Short mmCIF file of C-alpha atoms and ligand atoms in Angstrom, two decimals:
data_model
loop_
_atom_site.label_atom_id
_atom_site.label_comp_id
_atom_site.label_asym_id
_atom_site.label_seq_id
_atom_site.Cartn_x
_atom_site.Cartn_y
_atom_site.Cartn_z
CA MET N 1 11.02 16.18 -15.31
CA VAL N 2 9.08 17.75 -12.44
CA ILE N 3 5.86 15.92 -11.57
CA LEU N 4 3.06 17.07 -9.26
CA SER N 5 0.95 14.14 -8.12
CA ILE N 6 -2.39 13.75 -6.39
CA GLU N 7 -3.65 10.74 -4.40
CA SER N 8 -7.16 10.46 -2.92
CA SER N 9 -8.32 6.89 -3.52
CA HIS N 10 -9.30 6.27 0.08
CA ASP N 11 -8.95 8.30 3.28
CA ASP N 12 -5.58 10.02 2.71
CA THR N 13 -5.43 13.37 0.93
CA ALA N 14 -1.95 13.62 -0.57
CA ILE N 15 0.12 15.82 -2.90
CA SER N 16 3.77 15.37 -3.84
CA ILE N 17 6.36 17.01 -6.03
CA LEU N 18 9.10 14.89 -7.54
CA ASN N 19 12.03 15.69 -9.76
CA LYS N 20 12.36 12.41 -11.66
CA LEU N 21 12.31 9.90 -8.78
CA GLU N 22 13.59 12.33 -6.19
CA VAL N 23 10.99 13.42 -3.65
CA ILE N 24 11.04 17.22 -3.30
CA HIS N 25 7.82 17.63 -1.28
CA ASN N 26 5.50 15.05 0.18
CA PHE N 27 2.33 16.25 1.93
CA LYS N 28 -0.44 14.10 3.34
CA ILE N 29 -3.47 14.60 5.57
CA SER N 30 -4.83 11.36 6.99
CA GLN N 31 -8.52 11.02 7.86
CA ALA N 32 -7.87 7.90 9.98
CA GLU N 33 -8.55 9.71 13.25
CA LEU N 34 -11.95 10.89 12.03
CA PHE N 35 -12.93 7.40 10.84
CA ALA N 36 -11.62 5.73 14.01
CA ASN N 37 -14.86 7.06 15.58
CA TYR N 38 -16.91 5.11 13.03
CA GLY N 39 -14.75 1.93 12.84
CA GLY N 40 -14.32 2.36 9.05
CA THR N 41 -14.28 4.86 6.18
CA ILE N 42 -17.52 6.56 5.08
CA PRO N 43 -17.01 7.45 1.38
CA GLU N 44 -19.35 10.47 1.34
CA LEU N 45 -17.66 11.98 4.37
CA ALA N 46 -14.19 11.17 3.00
CA SER N 47 -15.05 13.02 -0.25
CA ARG N 48 -16.02 16.16 1.65
CA GLU N 49 -12.84 15.95 3.75
CA HIS N 50 -10.73 15.64 0.57
CA VAL N 51 -12.20 18.91 -0.77
CA ASP N 52 -11.18 20.85 2.35
CA ASN N 53 -7.82 19.09 2.67
CA PHE N 54 -6.80 19.64 -0.96
CA TYR N 55 -7.56 23.34 -0.65
CA PHE N 56 -5.24 23.51 2.37
CA LEU N 57 -2.47 21.36 0.81
CA ILE N 58 -2.39 23.34 -2.44
CA GLU N 59 -1.93 26.54 -0.42
CA GLU N 60 0.92 24.81 1.46
CA ILE N 61 2.62 23.56 -1.72
CA LYS N 62 2.48 27.07 -3.21
CA LYS N 63 4.31 28.43 -0.15
CA HIS N 64 7.17 25.95 -0.66
CA PHE N 65 7.39 25.50 -4.41
CA ASP N 66 7.05 27.58 -7.57
CA ILE N 67 4.35 25.52 -9.29
CA SER N 68 5.11 27.09 -12.68
CA LYS N 69 8.11 24.68 -12.74
CA ILE N 70 5.82 21.65 -12.98
CA ASP N 71 6.05 19.66 -16.25
CA VAL N 72 3.40 16.99 -15.68
CA VAL N 73 0.40 16.40 -13.38
CA ALA N 74 -0.35 12.79 -12.32
CA TYR N 75 -3.29 11.53 -10.29
CA THR N 76 -4.76 8.25 -9.03
CA SER N 77 -7.53 7.27 -11.45
CA HIS N 78 -8.45 3.85 -9.97
CA PRO N 79 -9.04 1.60 -8.08
CA GLY N 80 -10.51 3.19 -4.98
CA LEU N 81 -13.62 4.89 -3.58
CA LEU N 82 -15.49 6.64 -6.41
CA GLY N 83 -16.25 9.94 -4.65
CA PRO N 84 -12.72 10.46 -3.30
CA LEU N 85 -11.19 9.48 -6.69
CA HIS N 86 -13.44 12.01 -8.40
CA ILE N 87 -12.29 14.83 -6.13
CA GLY N 88 -8.66 13.95 -6.89
CA PHE N 89 -9.36 13.92 -10.62
CA LEU N 90 -11.04 17.35 -10.47
CA VAL N 91 -8.17 18.87 -8.47
CA ALA N 92 -5.55 17.37 -10.83
CA SER N 93 -7.50 18.51 -13.93
CA ALA N 94 -7.82 22.04 -12.59
CA ILE N 95 -4.05 22.23 -11.95
CA SER N 96 -3.18 20.76 -15.35
CA ILE N 97 -5.55 23.14 -17.18
CA SER N 98 -4.31 26.20 -15.32
CA LEU N 99 -0.63 25.30 -15.92
CA LYS N 100 -1.32 23.97 -19.45
CA LYS N 101 0.51 20.72 -18.60
CA LYS N 102 -0.19 17.10 -19.45
CA LEU N 103 -2.50 15.12 -17.13
CA ILE N 104 -1.60 11.45 -16.53
CA PRO N 105 -3.98 8.92 -14.90
CA ILE N 106 -2.21 6.34 -12.71
CA ASN N 107 -3.36 2.99 -11.33
CA HIS N 108 -3.08 3.13 -7.54
CA LEU N 109 -1.69 -0.42 -7.22
CA GLU N 110 0.97 0.20 -9.87
CA GLY N 111 1.90 3.25 -7.78
CA HIS N 112 2.38 1.03 -4.71
CA ILE N 113 4.49 -1.45 -6.72
CA PHE N 114 6.96 1.26 -7.82
CA SER N 115 7.12 2.92 -4.38
CA PRO N 116 10.46 1.23 -3.45
CA PHE N 117 12.14 3.12 -6.31
CA LEU N 118 11.48 6.55 -4.77
CA HIS N 119 14.69 8.35 -3.88
CA TYR N 120 14.47 10.14 -0.62
CA GLU N 121 16.97 11.58 1.84
CA LYS N 122 20.24 9.69 1.35
CA GLU N 123 18.74 6.55 -0.14
CA LYS N 124 20.76 5.29 -3.13
CA GLU N 125 19.21 4.78 -6.51
CA LYS N 126 17.73 1.31 -6.85
CA GLU N 127 17.79 -0.50 -10.14
CA ILE N 128 14.59 -1.88 -11.64
CA LYS N 129 15.25 -5.46 -12.80
CA TYR N 130 12.71 -7.35 -14.92
CA PRO N 131 11.10 -9.78 -14.67
CA PHE N 132 10.09 -9.02 -11.11
CA LEU N 133 7.39 -10.40 -8.86
CA SER N 134 5.44 -8.14 -6.53
CA LEU N 135 3.40 -8.99 -3.45
CA VAL N 136 0.75 -6.27 -3.08
CA VAL N 137 -1.07 -6.29 0.25
CA SER N 138 -3.27 -3.33 1.17
CA GLY N 139 -6.64 -2.50 2.70
CA GLY N 140 -8.42 -3.29 -0.57
CA HIS N 141 -6.15 -5.78 -2.39
CA SER N 142 -3.96 -8.84 -1.92
CA GLN N 143 -2.31 -9.89 -5.16
CA ILE N 144 0.82 -11.37 -6.72
CA TYR N 145 2.03 -9.62 -9.89
CA LEU N 146 4.51 -10.68 -12.54
CA PHE N 147 6.08 -7.69 -14.33
CA LYS N 148 7.93 -8.67 -17.55
CA SER N 149 8.57 -5.01 -18.41
CA LYS N 150 7.20 -1.68 -17.19
CA ASN N 151 4.06 -2.02 -19.34
CA ASN N 152 3.66 -5.76 -19.52
CA TYR N 153 2.36 -7.49 -16.44
CA LYS N 154 -0.17 -10.02 -15.25
CA ILE N 155 -1.80 -10.88 -11.95
CA LEU N 156 -0.92 -14.45 -10.90
CA GLY N 157 -3.05 -14.64 -7.78
CA THR N 158 -5.57 -12.61 -5.84
CA THR N 159 -7.69 -12.83 -2.71
CA LEU N 160 -10.95 -14.71 -3.00
CA ASP N 161 -12.54 -12.77 -0.13
CA ASP N 162 -11.03 -10.14 2.22
CA ALA N 163 -7.80 -8.27 1.54
CA LEU N 164 -5.04 -8.79 4.12
CA GLY N 165 -5.24 -5.20 5.48
CA GLU N 166 -9.02 -5.51 5.63
CA ALA N 167 -8.62 -8.76 7.63
CA PHE N 168 -6.28 -6.95 10.06
CA ASP N 169 -8.84 -4.14 10.42
CA LYS N 170 -11.75 -6.55 10.95
CA VAL N 171 -9.85 -8.70 13.46
CA ALA N 172 -8.91 -5.56 15.43
CA ARG N 173 -12.58 -4.58 15.47
CA ILE N 174 -13.64 -8.08 16.64
CA LEU N 175 -11.06 -7.87 19.43
CA ASP N 176 -12.06 -4.26 20.31
CA LEU N 177 -8.55 -2.96 19.64
CA GLY N 178 -9.35 0.14 17.51
CA PHE N 179 -8.98 1.33 13.89
CA PRO N 180 -7.02 0.99 11.62
CA GLY N 181 -6.19 -2.48 12.94
CA GLY N 182 -2.93 -3.19 11.09
CA PRO N 183 -0.57 -0.91 13.07
CA ILE N 184 -2.35 -1.77 16.37
CA ILE N 185 -2.01 -5.54 15.90
CA ASP N 186 1.60 -5.07 14.74
CA LYS N 187 2.38 -3.21 17.98
CA ILE N 188 0.78 -5.95 20.10
CA PHE N 189 2.79 -8.54 18.11
CA ASN N 190 6.07 -6.78 18.92
CA ASN N 191 5.22 -6.39 22.62
CA TYR N 192 4.01 -9.99 23.06
CA ASN N 193 6.36 -11.73 25.47
CA SER N 194 5.22 -15.33 25.54
CA ASN N 195 5.97 -18.44 23.47
CA GLU N 196 2.33 -19.46 23.42
CA ILE N 197 0.63 -19.42 20.03
CA LEU N 198 -2.88 -20.50 19.03
CA LYS N 199 -2.72 -22.76 15.98
CA LEU N 200 -4.99 -21.45 13.19
CA THR N 201 -6.02 -23.59 10.21
CA GLU N 202 -4.59 -22.43 6.88
CA PRO N 203 -7.25 -21.89 4.18
CA LYS N 204 -7.05 -23.89 0.93
CA THR N 205 -7.47 -22.33 -2.53
CA GLN N 206 -7.74 -24.05 -5.92
CA ASN N 207 -5.12 -21.78 -7.55
CA GLU N 208 -2.12 -22.12 -5.26
CA LEU N 209 -1.25 -18.42 -5.74
CA ASP N 210 -4.68 -17.14 -4.66
CA PHE N 211 -5.35 -16.07 -1.06
CA SER N 212 -8.24 -16.39 1.35
CA PHE N 213 -8.43 -14.63 4.71
CA SER N 214 -12.06 -14.86 5.80
CA GLY N 215 -11.45 -18.26 7.48
CA TYR N 216 -8.83 -16.64 9.75
CA LYS N 217 -11.40 -14.02 10.74
CA THR N 218 -13.99 -16.71 11.63
CA GLN N 219 -11.41 -18.54 13.74
CA VAL N 220 -10.65 -15.26 15.56
CA ILE N 221 -14.38 -14.77 16.30
CA ASN N 222 -14.58 -18.30 17.76
CA LEU N 223 -11.48 -17.77 19.94
CA LYS N 224 -12.79 -14.42 21.17
CA ASN N 225 -16.15 -16.03 22.05
CA LYS N 226 -14.26 -18.64 24.10
CA GLY N 227 -12.86 -15.76 26.17
CA ILE N 228 -9.22 -16.26 25.09
CA ASN N 229 -6.81 -13.38 25.73
CA GLU N 230 -6.98 -10.75 22.92
CA GLU N 231 -3.24 -10.23 22.72
CA LYS N 232 -2.60 -13.92 22.28
CA ILE N 233 -5.19 -14.02 19.49
CA ALA N 234 -3.75 -10.91 17.78
CA PHE N 235 -0.19 -12.30 17.96
CA SER N 236 -1.27 -15.69 16.56
CA PHE N 237 -3.25 -14.00 13.77
CA GLN N 238 -0.37 -11.77 12.61
CA LYS N 239 2.23 -14.55 12.76
CA GLN N 240 0.18 -17.06 10.81
CA THR N 241 -1.38 -14.78 8.16
CA ILE N 242 2.05 -13.31 7.35
CA ASP N 243 3.64 -16.80 7.22
CA TYR N 244 0.77 -17.78 4.90
CA VAL N 245 1.35 -14.92 2.39
CA ILE N 246 5.11 -15.43 2.53
CA GLY N 247 4.57 -19.16 1.82
CA LYS N 248 2.38 -18.33 -1.20
CA PHE N 249 4.91 -15.83 -2.52
CA LYS N 250 7.73 -18.39 -2.17
CA LYS N 251 5.73 -20.70 -4.46
CA ALA N 252 5.55 -17.91 -7.07
CA ILE N 253 9.32 -17.31 -6.78
CA ASN N 254 10.06 -21.01 -7.30
CA LYS N 255 7.80 -21.08 -10.34
CA TYR N 256 8.83 -17.82 -12.09
CA HIS N 257 12.47 -17.24 -10.99
CA PRO N 258 12.25 -13.40 -10.93
CA LYS N 259 15.33 -11.14 -11.04
CA SER N 260 13.93 -9.13 -8.13
CA ILE N 261 10.96 -9.14 -5.78
CA ILE N 262 8.96 -6.18 -4.48
CA LEU N 263 6.73 -5.81 -1.44
CA ALA N 264 4.01 -3.13 -1.71
CA GLY N 265 0.72 -1.81 -0.29
CA GLY N 266 -0.23 -0.56 3.18
CA VAL N 267 0.48 -3.88 4.91
CA SER N 268 4.11 -3.60 3.72
CA ALA N 269 4.44 -1.33 6.80
CA ASN N 270 4.09 -4.50 8.93
CA SER N 271 7.33 -5.16 10.83
CA TYR N 272 7.18 -8.96 10.69
CA LEU N 273 6.24 -9.01 6.99
CA ARG N 274 9.12 -6.64 6.13
CA LYS N 275 11.58 -8.86 7.99
CA GLU N 276 10.38 -12.10 6.44
CA PHE N 277 10.18 -10.61 2.93
CA LEU N 278 13.79 -9.41 3.01
CA LYS N 279 14.89 -12.97 3.87
CA LEU N 280 13.43 -14.28 0.61
CA SER N 281 16.08 -12.89 -1.75
CA ASN N 282 19.15 -10.67 -2.02
CA ASN N 283 17.14 -8.72 -4.58
CA ALA N 284 14.16 -8.03 -2.34
CA LEU N 285 12.90 -4.43 -2.33
CA ILE N 286 10.53 -2.90 0.20
CA PRO N 287 9.24 0.69 0.35
CA ALA N 288 10.46 3.07 3.04
CA GLN N 289 7.99 3.02 5.98
CA GLU N 290 6.86 6.52 5.00
CA PHE N 291 5.85 5.31 1.51
CA SER N 292 4.27 1.98 2.54
CA THR N 293 0.78 3.28 3.16
CA ASP N 294 -1.04 5.54 0.69
CA ASN N 295 0.92 8.57 -0.52
CA ALA N 296 1.16 10.73 -3.62
CA ALA N 297 4.91 10.27 -4.21
CA MET N 298 4.37 6.71 -5.45
CA ILE N 299 1.87 8.02 -8.02
CA ALA N 300 4.49 10.43 -9.39
CA ALA N 301 7.11 7.62 -9.36
CA ARG N 302 4.90 5.42 -11.52
CA ALA N 303 4.15 8.34 -13.85
CA TYR N 304 7.88 9.06 -14.21
CA ILE N 305 8.68 5.42 -14.99
CA LEU N 306 5.93 5.31 -17.63
CA LEU N 307 7.03 8.58 -19.26
CA SER N 308 10.79 8.19 -19.09
CA ASN N 309 13.17 5.99 -21.07
CA LYS N 310 13.73 3.97 -17.91
CA SER N 311 12.84 0.41 -18.97
O1 KG4 C 401 -2.39 0.87 0.91
P1 KG4 C 401 -3.17 1.41 2.05
O2 KG4 C 401 -2.61 2.61 2.79
O3 KG4 C 401 -4.62 1.80 1.60
C1 KG4 C 401 -5.26 1.03 0.63
O4 KG4 C 401 -4.98 1.24 -0.57
O5 KG4 C 401 -6.02 0.13 1.05
O6 KG4 C 401 -3.40 0.22 3.08
C2 KG4 C 401 -4.10 0.41 4.27
C3 KG4 C 401 -4.11 -0.91 5.02
C4 KG4 C 401 -5.04 -0.90 6.24
O7 KG4 C 401 -5.87 -2.04 6.17
C5 KG4 C 401 -4.08 -0.96 7.42
O8 KG4 C 401 -4.61 -1.64 8.54
C6 KG4 C 401 -2.92 -1.72 6.82
O9 KG4 C 401 -2.79 -1.20 5.53
N1 KG4 C 401 -1.67 -1.49 7.58
C7 KG4 C 401 -1.03 -2.47 8.25
C8 KG4 C 401 0.06 -1.85 8.94
N2 KG4 C 401 0.04 -0.50 8.64
C9 KG4 C 401 -1.04 -0.32 7.81
N3 KG4 C 401 -1.28 -3.79 8.35
C10 KG4 C 401 -0.47 -4.53 9.12
N4 KG4 C 401 0.59 -4.00 9.81
C11 KG4 C 401 0.88 -2.68 9.73
N5 KG4 C 401 1.93 -2.18 10.43
ZN1 ZN C 402 -3.13 1.81 -1.19
#
């Protein structure tokens, strides 16, 4: 089964071609550089960029692949920014109508969750074992999922305020470090060569599997106003927010005893989170760095899993 997939939920314009779970082509144009000038994404501007970028990417795909071989077209239907999602839907519809192939809407977060099952380069096939628990941490979401089968899942916990990636981005802005904040703070964390850490207070939530990050942000503002070194603040923030989500996820593991665990969403690119997550279980799966942040391959992977006999 050859799947062409489209992703445009936020500021990445992406198209992939997969044969089952094998990535044949994976194209992406990021708008991050453009929005770095504004300190955040402007939906109207992102929509216009998507139109130009999709035109370019479709021309590129046609140079590399005979699109008449496509069996199915998949696209991100939600959640995300409405304008950018709409552009993706229109592009995917046009391709599916012109090729007379089925059009499949895909939930962006389900795409992230199945991203570790993408086969790429020499990576071996990974087995999907249910029930699994997934920690999804992105720019828009922070959630813990329990998947009993490919179609049967529930959300056990969610953020009550900011998403983790959003908190990274906001903290980087408060500290004048740039945008997007996640990779910048991660780099500072890895270059930090001191044992000094600023103790931050962990937020409390009524449901022990829910998250809250806005208190961390307030503490960062107070430390910055006291004139404390930015790198020390950034290091302390990354260490303690990641320890916090790992602690929450451990509680879910102890309660639900999953057969495997999956890390997903843009923040799964974080080096410290990846390391700590892999320590949690022998059956811990994380996406390749390339498929951690938004991409179209994960959308095709989810479509394939839904359409195939793979349980
Ligand atoms: O999944 P994603 O690409 O887009 C959304 O669906 O939101 O996630 C983007 C988020 C941004 O907030 C970005 O700062 C964060 O992922 N991110 C990271 C890292 N790389 C990207 N956060 C922490 N450490 C990273 N290395
Ligand atoms: Zn995402």
